Structure formats: structure tokens, C-alpha cells
Coordinates of N, CA, C and O in Angstrom, one line a residue:
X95 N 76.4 31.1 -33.2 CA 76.2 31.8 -32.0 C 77.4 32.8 -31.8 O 77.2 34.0 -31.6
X96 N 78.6 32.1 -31.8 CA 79.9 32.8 -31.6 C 79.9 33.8 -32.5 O 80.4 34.8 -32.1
X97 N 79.6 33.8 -33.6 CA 79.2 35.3 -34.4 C 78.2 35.8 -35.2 O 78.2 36.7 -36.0
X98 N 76.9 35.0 -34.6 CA 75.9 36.3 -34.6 C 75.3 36.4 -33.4 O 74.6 37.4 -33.6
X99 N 75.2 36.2 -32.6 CA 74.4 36.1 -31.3 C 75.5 36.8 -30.3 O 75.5 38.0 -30.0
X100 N 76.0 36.0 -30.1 CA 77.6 37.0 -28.9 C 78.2 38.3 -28.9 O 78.6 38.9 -27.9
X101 N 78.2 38.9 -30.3 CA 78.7 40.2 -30.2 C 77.9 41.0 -29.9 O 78.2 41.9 -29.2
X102 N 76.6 40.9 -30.4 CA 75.6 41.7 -30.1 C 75.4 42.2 -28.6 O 75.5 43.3 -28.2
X103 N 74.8 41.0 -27.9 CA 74.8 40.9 -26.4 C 76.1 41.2 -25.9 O 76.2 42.0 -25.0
X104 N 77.3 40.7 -26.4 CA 78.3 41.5 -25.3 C 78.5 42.7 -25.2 O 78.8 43.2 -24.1
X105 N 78.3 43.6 -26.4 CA 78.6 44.9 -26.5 C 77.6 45.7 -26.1 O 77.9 46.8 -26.4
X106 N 76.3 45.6 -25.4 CA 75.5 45.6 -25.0 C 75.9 45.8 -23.3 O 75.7 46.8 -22.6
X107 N 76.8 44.3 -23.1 CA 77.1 44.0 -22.1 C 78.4 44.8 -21.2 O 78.6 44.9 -20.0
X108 N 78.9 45.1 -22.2 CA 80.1 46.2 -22.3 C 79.7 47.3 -21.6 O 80.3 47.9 -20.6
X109 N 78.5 47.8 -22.2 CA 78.0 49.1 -21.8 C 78.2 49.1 -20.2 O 79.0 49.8 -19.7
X110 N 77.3 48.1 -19.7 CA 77.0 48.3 -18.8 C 78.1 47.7 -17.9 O 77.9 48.2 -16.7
X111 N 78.9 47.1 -17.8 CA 80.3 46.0 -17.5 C 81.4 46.1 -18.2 O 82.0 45.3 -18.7
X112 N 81.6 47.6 -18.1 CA 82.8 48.2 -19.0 C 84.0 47.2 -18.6 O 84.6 46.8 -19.6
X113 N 84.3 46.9 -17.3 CA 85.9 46.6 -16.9 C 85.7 44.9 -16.8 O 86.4 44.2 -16.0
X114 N 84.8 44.3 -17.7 CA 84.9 42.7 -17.9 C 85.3 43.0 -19.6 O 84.9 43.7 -20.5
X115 N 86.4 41.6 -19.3 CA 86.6 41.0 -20.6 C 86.5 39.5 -20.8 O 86.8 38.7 -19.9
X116 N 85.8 39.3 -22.2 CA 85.5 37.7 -22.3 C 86.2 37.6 -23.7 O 86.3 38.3 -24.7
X117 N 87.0 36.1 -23.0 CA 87.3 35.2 -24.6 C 86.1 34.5 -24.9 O 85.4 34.0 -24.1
X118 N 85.8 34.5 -26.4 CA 84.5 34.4 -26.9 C 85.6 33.2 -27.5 O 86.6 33.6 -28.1
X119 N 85.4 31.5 -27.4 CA 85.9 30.9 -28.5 C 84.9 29.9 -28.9 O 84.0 29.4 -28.2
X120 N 85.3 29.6 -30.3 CA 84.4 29.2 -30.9 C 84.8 27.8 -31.4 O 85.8 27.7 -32.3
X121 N 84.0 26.4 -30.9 CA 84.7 25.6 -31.6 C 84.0 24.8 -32.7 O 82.8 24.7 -32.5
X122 N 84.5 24.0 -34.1 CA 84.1 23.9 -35.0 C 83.9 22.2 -34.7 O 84.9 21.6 -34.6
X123 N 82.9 21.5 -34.5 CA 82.6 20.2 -35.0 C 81.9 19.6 -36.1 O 80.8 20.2 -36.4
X124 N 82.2 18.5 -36.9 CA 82.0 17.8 -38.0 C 81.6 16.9 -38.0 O 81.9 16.3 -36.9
X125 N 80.7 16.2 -38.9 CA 79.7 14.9 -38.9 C 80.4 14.5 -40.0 O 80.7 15.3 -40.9
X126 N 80.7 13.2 -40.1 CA 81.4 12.2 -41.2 C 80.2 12.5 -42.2 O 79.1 12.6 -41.6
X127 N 80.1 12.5 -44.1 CA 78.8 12.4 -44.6 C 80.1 12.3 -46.1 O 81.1 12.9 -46.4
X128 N 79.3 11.5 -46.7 CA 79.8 11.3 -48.3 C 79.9 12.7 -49.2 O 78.9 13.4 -49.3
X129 N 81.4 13.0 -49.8 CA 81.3 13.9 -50.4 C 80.7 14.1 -51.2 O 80.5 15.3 -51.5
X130 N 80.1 13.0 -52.1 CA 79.3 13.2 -53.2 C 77.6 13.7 -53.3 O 76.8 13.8 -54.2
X131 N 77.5 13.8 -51.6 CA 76.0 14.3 -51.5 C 76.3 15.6 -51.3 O 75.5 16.1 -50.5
X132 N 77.3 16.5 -51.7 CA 77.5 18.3 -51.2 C 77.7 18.7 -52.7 O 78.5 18.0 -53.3
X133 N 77.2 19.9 -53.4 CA 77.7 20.4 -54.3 C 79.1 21.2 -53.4 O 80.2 21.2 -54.0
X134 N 79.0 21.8 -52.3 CA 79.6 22.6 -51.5 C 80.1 22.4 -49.8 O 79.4 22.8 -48.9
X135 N 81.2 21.7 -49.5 CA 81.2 21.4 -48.3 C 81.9 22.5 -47.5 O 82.6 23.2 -48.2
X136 N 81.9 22.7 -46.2 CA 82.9 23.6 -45.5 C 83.0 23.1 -43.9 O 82.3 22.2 -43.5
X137 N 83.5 23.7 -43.4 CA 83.0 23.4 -41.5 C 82.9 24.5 -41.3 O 82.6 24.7 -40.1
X138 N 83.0 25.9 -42.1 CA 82.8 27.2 -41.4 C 81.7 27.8 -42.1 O 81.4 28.1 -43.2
X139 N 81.3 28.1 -40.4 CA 79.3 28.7 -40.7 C 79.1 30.0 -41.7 O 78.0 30.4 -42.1
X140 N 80.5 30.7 -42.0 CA 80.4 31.8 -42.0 C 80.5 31.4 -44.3 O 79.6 31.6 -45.2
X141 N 81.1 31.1 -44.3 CA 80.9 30.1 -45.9 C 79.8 29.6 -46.3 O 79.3 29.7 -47.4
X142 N 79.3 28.9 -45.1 CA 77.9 28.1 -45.4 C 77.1 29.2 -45.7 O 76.5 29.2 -46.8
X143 N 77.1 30.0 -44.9 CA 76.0 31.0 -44.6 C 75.9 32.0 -45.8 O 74.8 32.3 -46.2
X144 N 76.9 32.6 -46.2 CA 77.1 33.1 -47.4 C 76.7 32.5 -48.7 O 76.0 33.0 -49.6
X145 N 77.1 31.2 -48.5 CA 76.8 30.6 -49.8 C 75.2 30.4 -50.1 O 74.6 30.4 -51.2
X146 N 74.9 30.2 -49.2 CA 73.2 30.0 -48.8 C 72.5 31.3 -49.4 O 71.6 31.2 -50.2
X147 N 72.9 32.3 -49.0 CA 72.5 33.7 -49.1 C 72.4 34.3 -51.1 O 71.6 35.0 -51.8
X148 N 74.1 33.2 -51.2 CA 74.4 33.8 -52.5 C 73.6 33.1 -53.3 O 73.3 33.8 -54.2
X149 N 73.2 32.1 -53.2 CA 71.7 31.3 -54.0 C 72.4 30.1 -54.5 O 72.2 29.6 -55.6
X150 N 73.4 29.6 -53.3 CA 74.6 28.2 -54.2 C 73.3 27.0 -54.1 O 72.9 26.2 -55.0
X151 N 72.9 27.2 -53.0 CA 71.6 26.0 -53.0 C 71.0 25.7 -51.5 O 70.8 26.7 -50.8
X152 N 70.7 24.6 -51.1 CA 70.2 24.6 -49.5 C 71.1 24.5 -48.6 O 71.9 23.6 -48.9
X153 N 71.3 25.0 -47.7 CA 72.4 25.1 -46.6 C 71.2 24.7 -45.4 O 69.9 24.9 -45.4
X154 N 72.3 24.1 -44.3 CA 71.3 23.6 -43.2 C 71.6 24.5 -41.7 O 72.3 23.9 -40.8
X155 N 71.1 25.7 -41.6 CA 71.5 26.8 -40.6 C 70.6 26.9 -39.6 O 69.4 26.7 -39.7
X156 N 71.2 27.3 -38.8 CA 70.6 28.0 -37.1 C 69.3 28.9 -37.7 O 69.3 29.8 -38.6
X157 N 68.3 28.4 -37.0 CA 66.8 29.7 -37.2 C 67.2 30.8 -37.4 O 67.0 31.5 -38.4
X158 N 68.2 31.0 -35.6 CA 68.1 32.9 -35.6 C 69.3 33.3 -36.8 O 69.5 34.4 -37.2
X159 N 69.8 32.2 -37.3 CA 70.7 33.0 -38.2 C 69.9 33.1 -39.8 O 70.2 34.0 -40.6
X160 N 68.9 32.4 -39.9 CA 68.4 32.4 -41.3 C 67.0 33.4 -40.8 O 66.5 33.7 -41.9
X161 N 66.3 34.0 -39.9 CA 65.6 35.1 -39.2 C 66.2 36.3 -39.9 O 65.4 37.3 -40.3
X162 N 67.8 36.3 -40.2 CA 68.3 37.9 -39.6 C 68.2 37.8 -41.3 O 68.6 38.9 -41.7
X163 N 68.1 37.4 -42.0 CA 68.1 38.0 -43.9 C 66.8 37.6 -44.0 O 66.5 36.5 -43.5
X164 N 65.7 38.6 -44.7 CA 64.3 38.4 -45.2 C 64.7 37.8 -46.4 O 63.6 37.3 -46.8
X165 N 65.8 37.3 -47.5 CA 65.4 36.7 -48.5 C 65.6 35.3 -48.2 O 65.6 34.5 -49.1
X166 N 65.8 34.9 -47.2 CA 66.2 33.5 -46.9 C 64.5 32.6 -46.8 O 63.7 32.7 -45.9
X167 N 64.5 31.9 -47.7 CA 62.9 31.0 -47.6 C 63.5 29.8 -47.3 O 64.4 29.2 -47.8
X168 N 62.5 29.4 -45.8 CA 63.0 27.8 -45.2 C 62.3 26.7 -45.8 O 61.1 26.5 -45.8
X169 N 63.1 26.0 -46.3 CA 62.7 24.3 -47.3 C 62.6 23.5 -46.3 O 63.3 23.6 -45.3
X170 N 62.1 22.9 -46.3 CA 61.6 21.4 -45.6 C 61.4 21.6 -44.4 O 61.8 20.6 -43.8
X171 N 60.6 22.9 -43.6 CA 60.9 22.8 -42.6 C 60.2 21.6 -41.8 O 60.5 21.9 -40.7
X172 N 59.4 20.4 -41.8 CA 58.8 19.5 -41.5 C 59.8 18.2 -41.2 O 59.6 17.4 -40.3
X173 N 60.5 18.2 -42.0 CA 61.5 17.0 -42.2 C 62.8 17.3 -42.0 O 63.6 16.5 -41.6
X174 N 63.1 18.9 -42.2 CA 64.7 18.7 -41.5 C 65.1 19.7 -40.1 O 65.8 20.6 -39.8
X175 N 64.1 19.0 -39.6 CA 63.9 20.1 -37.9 C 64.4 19.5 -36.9 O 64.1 18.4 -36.6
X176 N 65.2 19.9 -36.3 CA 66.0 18.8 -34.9 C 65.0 19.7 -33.6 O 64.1 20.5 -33.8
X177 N 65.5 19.2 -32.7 CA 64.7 19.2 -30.9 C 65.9 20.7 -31.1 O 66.9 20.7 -31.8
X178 N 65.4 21.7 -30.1 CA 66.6 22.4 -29.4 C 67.1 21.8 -28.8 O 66.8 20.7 -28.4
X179 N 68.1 22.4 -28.7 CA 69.4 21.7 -28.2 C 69.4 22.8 -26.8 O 69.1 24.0 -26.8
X180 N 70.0 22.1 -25.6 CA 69.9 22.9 -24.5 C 71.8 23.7 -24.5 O 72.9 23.4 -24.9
X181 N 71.2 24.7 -23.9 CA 72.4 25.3 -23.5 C 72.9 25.7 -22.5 O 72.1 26.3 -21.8
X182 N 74.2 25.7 -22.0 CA 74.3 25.9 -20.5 C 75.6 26.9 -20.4 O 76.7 26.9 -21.1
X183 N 75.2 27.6 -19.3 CA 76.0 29.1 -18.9 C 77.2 28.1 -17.6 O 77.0 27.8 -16.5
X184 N 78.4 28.0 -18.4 CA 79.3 27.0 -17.1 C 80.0 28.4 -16.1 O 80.2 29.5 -16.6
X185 N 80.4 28.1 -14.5 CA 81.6 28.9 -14.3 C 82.4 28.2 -13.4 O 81.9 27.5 -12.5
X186 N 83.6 28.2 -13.5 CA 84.2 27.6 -12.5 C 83.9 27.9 -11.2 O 83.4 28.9 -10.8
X187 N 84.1 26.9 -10.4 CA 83.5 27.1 -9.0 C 83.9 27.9 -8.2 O 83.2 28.4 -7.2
X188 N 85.0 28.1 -8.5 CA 86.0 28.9 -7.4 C 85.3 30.2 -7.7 O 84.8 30.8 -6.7
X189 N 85.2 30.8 -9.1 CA 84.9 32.6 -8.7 C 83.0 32.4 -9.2 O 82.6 33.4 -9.8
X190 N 82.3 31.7 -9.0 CA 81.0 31.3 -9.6 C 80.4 32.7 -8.3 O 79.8 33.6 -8.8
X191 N 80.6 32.6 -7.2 CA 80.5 33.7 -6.0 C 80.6 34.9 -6.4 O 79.7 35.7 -6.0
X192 N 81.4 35.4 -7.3 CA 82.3 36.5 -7.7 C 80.7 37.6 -8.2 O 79.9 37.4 -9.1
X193 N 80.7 38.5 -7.5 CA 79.4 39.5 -7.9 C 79.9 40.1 -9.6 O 78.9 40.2 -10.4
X194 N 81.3 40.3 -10.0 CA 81.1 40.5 -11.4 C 80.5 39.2 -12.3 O 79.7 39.4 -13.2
X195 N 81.2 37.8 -11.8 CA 81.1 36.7 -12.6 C 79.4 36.8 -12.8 O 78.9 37.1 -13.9
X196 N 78.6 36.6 -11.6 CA 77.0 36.5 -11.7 C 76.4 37.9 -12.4 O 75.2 37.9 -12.8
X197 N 77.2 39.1 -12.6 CA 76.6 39.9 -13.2 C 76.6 39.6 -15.0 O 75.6 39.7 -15.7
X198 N 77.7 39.3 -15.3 CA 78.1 38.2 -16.3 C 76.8 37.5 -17.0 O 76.2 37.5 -18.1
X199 N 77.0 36.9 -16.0 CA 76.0 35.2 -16.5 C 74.1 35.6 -16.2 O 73.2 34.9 -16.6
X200 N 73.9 36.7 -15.6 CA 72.5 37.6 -15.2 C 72.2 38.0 -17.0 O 71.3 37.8 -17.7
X201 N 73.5 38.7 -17.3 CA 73.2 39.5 -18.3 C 73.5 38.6 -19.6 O 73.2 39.2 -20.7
X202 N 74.1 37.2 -19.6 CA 74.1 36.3 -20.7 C 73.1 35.4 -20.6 O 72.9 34.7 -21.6
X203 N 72.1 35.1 -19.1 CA 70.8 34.6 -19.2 C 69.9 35.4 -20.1 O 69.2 35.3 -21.0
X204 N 70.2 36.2 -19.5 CA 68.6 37.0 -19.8 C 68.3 37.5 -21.1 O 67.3 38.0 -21.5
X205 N 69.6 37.4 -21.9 CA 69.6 37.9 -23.3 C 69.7 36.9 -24.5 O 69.2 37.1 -25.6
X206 N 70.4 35.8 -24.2 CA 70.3 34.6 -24.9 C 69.1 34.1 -25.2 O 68.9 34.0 -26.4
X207 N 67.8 33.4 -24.3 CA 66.7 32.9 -24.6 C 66.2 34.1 -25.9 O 66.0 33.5 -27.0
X208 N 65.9 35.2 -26.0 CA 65.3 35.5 -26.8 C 66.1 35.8 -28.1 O 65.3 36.0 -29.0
X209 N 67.1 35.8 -28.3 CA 68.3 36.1 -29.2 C 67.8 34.8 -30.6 O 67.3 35.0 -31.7
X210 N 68.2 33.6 -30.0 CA 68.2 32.1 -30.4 C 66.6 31.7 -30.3 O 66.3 30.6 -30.6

């Protein structure tokens, strides 16, 4: 999401909300799994993703990210399909009021659902 989905929509967002700035960060979590079932292990999407691309073997990636290359053919899609996962737009309480903050979060609703 943090780099294919976010830049797009912010700069977008830019346009129109020239004088907002966002830290975009991105954080990396890991599932414990035996090294000997990976020809290729990494925690960064941006490796996986390449590697997948370059023809290393099956990688297990985001829809909208395997959408955005026409050579990418999906294997198993029956058996290795998870539930969406929900996503939520947080703001602190204090400026959640704030007419730029809701201009923000208007313009990261409304462009996310169809992005992902």
C-alpha cells in the first residue's frame, strides 16, 4: 500500500491540498515459517515483488499489486485466498474537527476503496 497505492492518491491529493503534508510510514511485519520451505525469503514487498515478476517462482502478493503487471498469472487462487482485511482511516481527536484534517481523510476515503 505504502508504495503502490499511497503515492498515487496523494499526489492527486496534492493537487488539490497543495499546503498539506503527510508522513507516509510504512511498517514491515513477519510470520515465523521454516527456512527450508523458501527458495527466496525477504520482509521487503518491494524484493518479493520483483522477484515474482522476474520469474524466481510464486510469491504471495496484494491483488491490486499483482492487477498492475499483465504478466503476472494468479496460482492457486482457491486455496491461497485470505478474507479482506479491514482498514481504518485513524485521527487524533484533538484536530479530527480540523476542516483540512477531514478534507484529508474525504479524499483518502473515497480513493482507497477502489484503488485496493
Amino acid at each position: 500500500m505504502a508504495v503502490h497505492i499511497f503515492p498515487l492518491i496523494l499526489a492527486r491529493m496534492r493537487q488539490v491540498l497543495p499546503d498539506i503534508q503527510v508522513e507516509l510510514v510504512a511498517r514491515k511485519i513477519g510470520y515465523a515459517a521454516s527456512k527450508d520451505l523458501f527458495a527466496l525469503r525477504t520482509d521487503d514487498l518491494i524484493v518479493q515483488w520483483e522477484a515474482v515478476r522476474a520469474g524466481l517462482g510464486i510469491g504471495f502478493v496484494a491483488n491490486y499489486l499483482a492487477r498492475s503487471d499483465a504478466d503476472i498469472v494468479q496460482a492457486l487462487p482457491d486455496v491461497l485466498r485470505i478474507a479482506p482485511l479491514p482498514m481504518w482511516l485513524v485521527v487524533h481527536r484533538e484536530i479530527r474537527t480540523s476542516r483540512l484534517i477531514r478534507a484529508v481523510v474525504d479524499v483518502l476515503a473515497g480513493a482507497l476503496p477502489g484503488a485496493i
